[in-house]
CSV table of C-alpha atoms in Angstrom, one decimal:
chain,number,residue,atom,x,y,z
A,1,MET,CA,-11.2,-23.4,9.2
A,2,SER,CA,-8.8,-21.4,12.1
A,3,ALA,CA,-9.3,-17.6,12.8
A,4,PRO,CA,-7.4,-15.1,11.1
A,5,GLN,CA,-4.0,-13.8,12.5
A,6,THR,CA,-3.7,-10.1,13.4
A,7,ALA,CA,-1.3,-8.8,11.0
A,8,ILE,CA,-1.0,-5.2,12.0
A,9,THR,CA,-1.7,-3.8,15.7
A,10,VAL,CA,-1.5,-0.2,16.5
A,11,GLN,CA,-2.2,1.4,19.9
A,12,ASN,CA,-2.4,4.9,21.0
A,13,LEU,CA,0.3,6.0,18.4
A,14,ALA,CA,1.7,9.3,18.2
A,15,LEU,CA,4.2,10.0,15.4
A,16,GLN,CA,6.5,12.8,15.3
A,17,LEU,CA,8.4,14.3,12.2
A,18,ASP,CA,10.6,17.1,12.7
A,19,GLY,CA,9.5,17.9,16.2
A,20,HIS,CA,5.9,18.5,15.0
A,21,THR,CA,3.1,15.7,15.4
A,22,VAL,CA,1.6,14.1,12.8
A,23,LEU,CA,-0.4,11.7,14.1
A,24,GLU,CA,-1.3,11.3,17.9
A,25,ASP,CA,-4.1,8.4,20.0
A,26,VAL,CA,-4.3,6.4,16.8
A,27,SER,CA,-5.4,2.8,17.2
A,28,PHE,CA,-6.5,-0.1,14.8
A,29,ASP,CA,-5.9,-3.7,14.0
A,30,VAL,CA,-5.5,-5.3,10.5
A,31,MET,CA,-6.2,-9.1,10.2
A,32,GLN,CA,-4.5,-10.8,7.8
A,33,GLY,CA,-6.1,-11.1,4.3
A,34,GLU,CA,-7.8,-7.8,4.6
A,35,PHE,CA,-7.5,-5.0,2.0
A,36,VAL,CA,-7.2,-1.9,3.5
A,37,ALA,CA,-7.6,1.4,1.9
A,38,VAL,CA,-5.7,4.2,3.9
A,39,LEU,CA,-7.4,7.9,2.8
A,40,GLY,CA,-7.1,11.5,4.2
A,41,PRO,CA,-5.6,14.7,2.9
A,42,ASN,CA,-2.1,15.7,2.0
A,43,GLY,CA,-0.1,15.9,5.1
A,44,ALA,CA,-2.2,13.9,7.1
A,45,GLY,CA,0.1,11.0,8.0
A,46,LYS,CA,-0.4,8.6,5.7
A,47,THR,CA,3.1,7.9,4.3
A,48,THR,CA,4.5,8.7,7.8
A,49,LEU,CA,2.3,5.8,9.2
A,50,PHE,CA,4.2,3.6,6.6
A,51,LYS,CA,7.4,4.3,7.6
A,52,ALA,CA,6.4,3.2,11.4
A,53,LEU,CA,5.1,-0.1,10.0
A,54,LEU,CA,8.1,-0.2,8.2
A,55,GLY,CA,10.5,0.1,11.1
A,56,LEU,CA,11.6,3.1,9.9
A,57,LEU,CA,9.9,5.6,12.4
A,58,PRO,CA,10.0,5.0,15.8
A,59,PRO,CA,7.1,5.8,18.0
A,60,ALA,CA,6.5,8.9,20.3
A,61,SER,CA,4.4,7.2,22.1
A,62,GLY,CA,2.4,4.0,22.2
A,63,ARG,CA,3.5,1.0,19.9
A,64,VAL,CA,3.2,-0.5,16.3
A,65,LEU,CA,3.2,-4.4,16.1
A,66,VAL,CA,3.4,-6.3,12.9
A,67,PHE,CA,2.7,-10.4,13.4
A,68,SER,CA,3.1,-9.4,17.3
A,69,LYS,CA,6.6,-8.3,16.9
A,70,THR,CA,8.0,-4.4,17.0
A,71,PRO,CA,8.6,-3.8,12.9
A,72,ARG,CA,12.3,-3.7,11.6
A,73,ARG,CA,14.0,-2.1,9.0
A,74,GLY,CA,14.1,-4.3,5.7
A,75,ALA,CA,11.9,-7.4,7.0
A,76,SER,CA,11.1,-9.3,4.1
A,77,GLU,CA,7.6,-10.1,5.3
A,78,ILE,CA,6.5,-6.3,4.6
A,79,GLY,CA,6.3,-5.6,0.7
A,80,TYR,CA,6.3,-1.8,0.0
A,81,THR,CA,5.9,0.1,-3.0
A,82,PRO,CA,6.6,4.1,-2.0
A,83,GLN,CA,4.7,6.8,-3.9
A,84,HIS,CA,6.1,8.9,-7.0
A,85,ARG,CA,8.5,6.2,-8.6
A,86,VAL,CA,9.5,7.7,-12.1
A,87,LEU,CA,11.8,6.5,-14.4
A,88,GLU,CA,13.6,8.1,-17.0
A,89,THR,CA,12.4,7.1,-20.6
A,90,ASP,CA,16.0,6.1,-21.6
A,91,LEU,CA,16.5,3.7,-18.7
A,92,ALA,CA,18.1,0.7,-20.0
A,93,LEU,CA,17.3,-1.7,-17.7
A,94,ARG,CA,14.8,-4.5,-18.3
A,95,VAL,CA,11.7,-5.0,-16.4
A,96,ARG,CA,13.0,-8.4,-14.9
A,97,ASP,CA,16.5,-6.5,-13.7
A,98,VAL,CA,14.4,-4.0,-11.8
A,99,VAL,CA,11.9,-6.5,-10.2
A,100,GLY,CA,14.9,-8.4,-9.6
A,101,PHE,CA,16.2,-5.3,-7.3
A,102,GLY,CA,13.8,-6.6,-4.8
A,103,LEU,CA,15.6,-9.9,-4.3
A,104,ASP,CA,19.2,-7.8,-4.1
A,105,GLY,CA,17.6,-5.5,-1.3
A,106,ASN,CA,17.3,-8.4,0.9
A,107,ARG,CA,21.1,-9.4,0.3
A,108,TRP,CA,19.8,-12.4,-1.4
A,109,GLY,CA,21.8,-11.8,-4.6
A,110,ILE,CA,22.5,-14.2,-7.5
A,111,GLY,CA,25.9,-15.7,-5.7
A,112,VAL,CA,23.4,-17.0,-3.1
A,113,LEU,CA,20.2,-17.9,-5.2
A,114,GLY,CA,22.1,-18.8,-8.2
A,115,ARG,CA,20.9,-17.6,-11.9
A,116,ARG,CA,18.2,-20.3,-12.4
A,117,LYS,CA,16.4,-19.9,-9.2
A,118,ARG,CA,16.3,-16.1,-9.2
A,119,ASP,CA,15.2,-16.0,-12.7
A,120,VAL,CA,12.0,-18.5,-11.9
A,121,ILE,CA,11.5,-16.1,-8.7
A,122,ILE,CA,11.1,-13.1,-10.6
A,123,GLU,CA,9.3,-14.7,-13.3
A,124,LYS,CA,6.9,-16.2,-10.8
A,125,ALA,CA,6.1,-12.5,-9.2
A,126,LEU,CA,5.9,-10.9,-12.7
A,127,ASP,CA,3.2,-13.6,-13.3
A,128,GLU,CA,1.2,-13.1,-10.2
A,129,VAL,CA,0.9,-9.3,-11.6
A,130,GLY,CA,0.1,-10.5,-15.1
A,131,ALA,CA,3.3,-9.1,-16.6
A,132,CYS,CA,5.0,-11.6,-18.0
A,133,HIS,CA,5.1,-10.4,-21.5
A,134,LEU,CA,6.7,-7.0,-20.0
A,135,ALA,CA,9.8,-8.8,-18.8
A,136,ASP,CA,12.4,-8.1,-21.3
A,137,LYS,CA,11.0,-4.5,-22.5
A,138,GLN,CA,13.2,-1.6,-21.2
A,139,ALA,CA,11.7,-0.6,-17.9
A,140,GLY,CA,11.7,3.1,-18.9
A,141,SER,CA,9.7,2.7,-22.1
A,142,LEU,CA,6.8,1.3,-19.6
A,143,SER,CA,3.1,3.1,-19.3
A,144,GLY,CA,2.5,4.3,-15.9
A,145,GLY,CA,0.1,1.6,-15.3
A,146,GLU,CA,2.9,-1.1,-16.3
A,147,GLN,CA,5.3,0.5,-14.3
A,148,GLN,CA,2.8,-0.1,-11.3
A,149,GLN,CA,2.8,-3.6,-12.3
A,150,MET,CA,6.4,-3.9,-12.3
A,151,PHE,CA,7.0,-2.4,-8.7
A,152,ILE,CA,4.1,-4.2,-7.6
A,153,ALA,CA,5.9,-7.6,-8.9
A,154,GLN,CA,9.4,-6.0,-7.2
A,155,SER,CA,7.5,-5.8,-3.7
A,156,LEU,CA,5.9,-9.4,-4.2
A,157,ILE,CA,9.5,-11.2,-4.5
A,158,THR,CA,10.3,-12.0,-1.3
A,159,ASN,CA,6.6,-13.8,-0.6
A,160,PRO,CA,5.8,-10.8,1.7
A,161,LYS,CA,2.9,-11.4,4.3
A,162,ILE,CA,1.7,-7.6,3.9
A,163,LEU,CA,2.2,-4.8,1.1
A,164,LEU,CA,2.0,-1.7,1.6
A,165,LEU,CA,1.3,0.9,-1.3
A,166,ASP,CA,1.8,4.7,-1.5
A,167,GLU,CA,-0.6,5.9,-3.6
A,168,PRO,CA,-0.1,3.1,-6.6
A,169,LEU,CA,-3.2,4.6,-8.4
A,170,SER,CA,-2.0,8.1,-8.7
A,171,ASN,CA,-1.8,9.6,-12.6
A,172,LEU,CA,-3.8,6.4,-13.8
A,173,ASP,CA,-6.7,6.4,-16.1
A,174,ILE,CA,-9.9,4.8,-14.4
A,175,SER,CA,-9.3,1.4,-16.8
A,176,ARG,CA,-5.8,0.8,-15.8
A,177,ALA,CA,-6.7,1.8,-12.1
A,178,ARG,CA,-9.2,-0.8,-12.1
A,179,GLU,CA,-6.6,-3.4,-13.6
A,180,ILE,CA,-4.1,-2.6,-10.8
A,181,ILE,CA,-6.9,-3.2,-8.3
A,182,SER,CA,-8.2,-6.4,-9.9
A,183,VAL,CA,-4.5,-7.9,-9.5
A,184,LEU,CA,-4.2,-6.5,-6.1
A,185,SER,CA,-7.4,-8.3,-4.9
A,186,GLY,CA,-6.3,-11.5,-6.8
A,187,ILE,CA,-3.2,-11.4,-4.7
A,188,CYS,CA,-5.1,-10.6,-1.6
A,189,ARG,CA,-7.6,-13.5,-2.2
A,190,GLU,CA,-5.0,-15.9,-3.2
A,191,ARG,CA,-2.6,-15.7,-1.0
A,192,GLY,CA,-4.0,-14.3,1.9
A,193,VAL,CA,-1.6,-11.2,1.8
A,194,THR,CA,-2.5,-8.4,3.7
A,195,ILE,CA,-2.8,-5.3,1.7
A,196,MET,CA,-2.9,-1.2,2.8
A,197,LEU,CA,-3.2,1.1,0.3
A,198,ILE,CA,-3.0,4.7,0.3
A,199,SER,CA,-5.1,6.6,-2.3
A,200,HIS,CA,-6.8,9.8,-2.5
A,201,ASP,CA,-9.8,8.7,-4.3
A,202,ILE,CA,-12.3,6.2,-2.3
A,203,ASN,CA,-14.3,5.2,-5.5
A,204,PRO,CA,-12.1,3.1,-7.2
A,205,LEU,CA,-11.5,0.9,-4.4
A,206,MET,CA,-15.4,1.0,-3.0
A,207,GLN,CA,-16.1,-2.3,-3.8
A,208,THR,CA,-13.1,-4.0,-3.3
A,209,VAL,CA,-11.8,-2.9,0.2
A,210,SER,CA,-12.7,-4.3,3.5
A,211,ARG,CA,-12.2,-1.6,5.4
A,212,VAL,CA,-11.0,2.1,5.2
A,213,LEU,CA,-8.5,4.1,7.5
A,214,TYR,CA,-9.1,7.5,7.4
A,215,LEU,CA,-6.6,10.1,8.8
A,216,ALA,CA,-7.5,13.6,9.3
A,217,ASN,CA,-6.3,16.3,11.9
A,218,ARG,CA,-3.9,14.2,13.4
A,219,HIS,CA,-6.5,11.4,14.4
A,220,GLY,CA,-7.8,8.4,12.4
A,221,VAL,CA,-11.0,6.4,12.3
A,222,MET,CA,-11.6,2.7,10.8
A,223,GLY,CA,-14.3,0.7,9.6
A,224,SER,CA,-16.3,-0.2,6.5
A,225,PRO,CA,-16.5,2.5,3.8
A,226,GLU,CA,-19.9,2.9,4.5
A,227,GLU,CA,-19.2,3.7,8.2
A,228,VAL,CA,-16.5,6.0,7.7
A,229,ILE,CA,-17.0,8.0,4.6
A,230,THR,CA,-19.9,9.8,6.0
A,231,SER,CA,-20.7,13.5,7.2
A,232,GLU,CA,-20.8,12.6,10.4
A,233,THR,CA,-17.9,10.6,11.0
A,234,LEU,CA,-15.9,13.0,9.2
A,235,SER,CA,-16.9,16.0,10.5
A,236,LYS,CA,-16.1,14.3,13.9
A,237,LEU,CA,-12.8,13.4,12.8
A,238,TYR,CA,-12.3,17.0,11.2
A,239,SER,CA,-13.8,19.0,13.9
A,240,SER,CA,-15.4,20.9,11.3
A,241,ARG,CA,-18.2,20.2,8.9
A,242,VAL,CA,-18.0,17.8,6.1
A,243,GLU,CA,-20.5,16.9,3.6
A,244,VAL,CA,-20.7,13.6,2.0
A,245,PHE,CA,-22.7,13.4,-1.3
A,246,ARG,CA,-23.6,10.2,-3.2
A,247,ALA,CA,-24.5,10.2,-7.1
A,248,GLU,CA,-24.5,7.4,-9.5
A,249,GLY,CA,-22.6,5.1,-7.4
A,250,ARG,CA,-19.5,7.7,-6.6
A,251,VAL,CA,-18.9,9.4,-3.3
A,252,PHE,CA,-17.5,12.9,-2.9
A,253,VAL,CA,-16.2,15.0,-0.3
A,254,ALA,CA,-16.5,18.6,0.7
A,255,GLY,CA,-15.3,20.9,3.1
A,256,ALA,CA,-12.7,21.2,5.6
A,257,ALA,CA,-9.5,21.0,3.1
A,258,VAL,CA,-10.1,17.0,2.2
């Protein structure tokens, strides 16, 4: 079996927004087929990092490579689900229509693919997230977990090699969060898709992710959850004392405005 390919390379990266440095001297690699949780407090640069990976924000210094190339806006090899996508309850569009927007965004469209082929692609994406039964429901009537299934299906529709998911577990109860994680784990395992998922809580992901990227204080550290989520490692990252407690299989982090 051949060695896994490096999917994402970040070297000595600095990113700025409105003249303010958000990240500096951040370096890490993500291998193809890895499932990585991106953690850190609000304002730590998690979403900003995703913008750089999507080719939406150029580095102030350092470099970002996606499969050894500079990332470009709209690349079909990356599927992206942004945070806080809330649909109006009276939205009349069907789920299959919303999922199909993922094709239109890459300029495929009905005229190029044909209606039948387009429908097959949409059905396949819905099937991968266990949501075929939702295809003809009104998108605005879906629960939070069902909406996340729909948006993940939309991000899968171009058959990407990388999925970037910005807080897909927010506002979900524990049961629905576990269902979404199970869906993503299956996609990662069966298709070899690289997943980076932003979350504020490592606990639902602890048994699933291969590694953690923790961003804070403009810097970052990458490693297994057991290596990164420790008092010693996080105190060094924050340059301030941070306490990590473990109880009944859960991890709790306290201190330094985490």
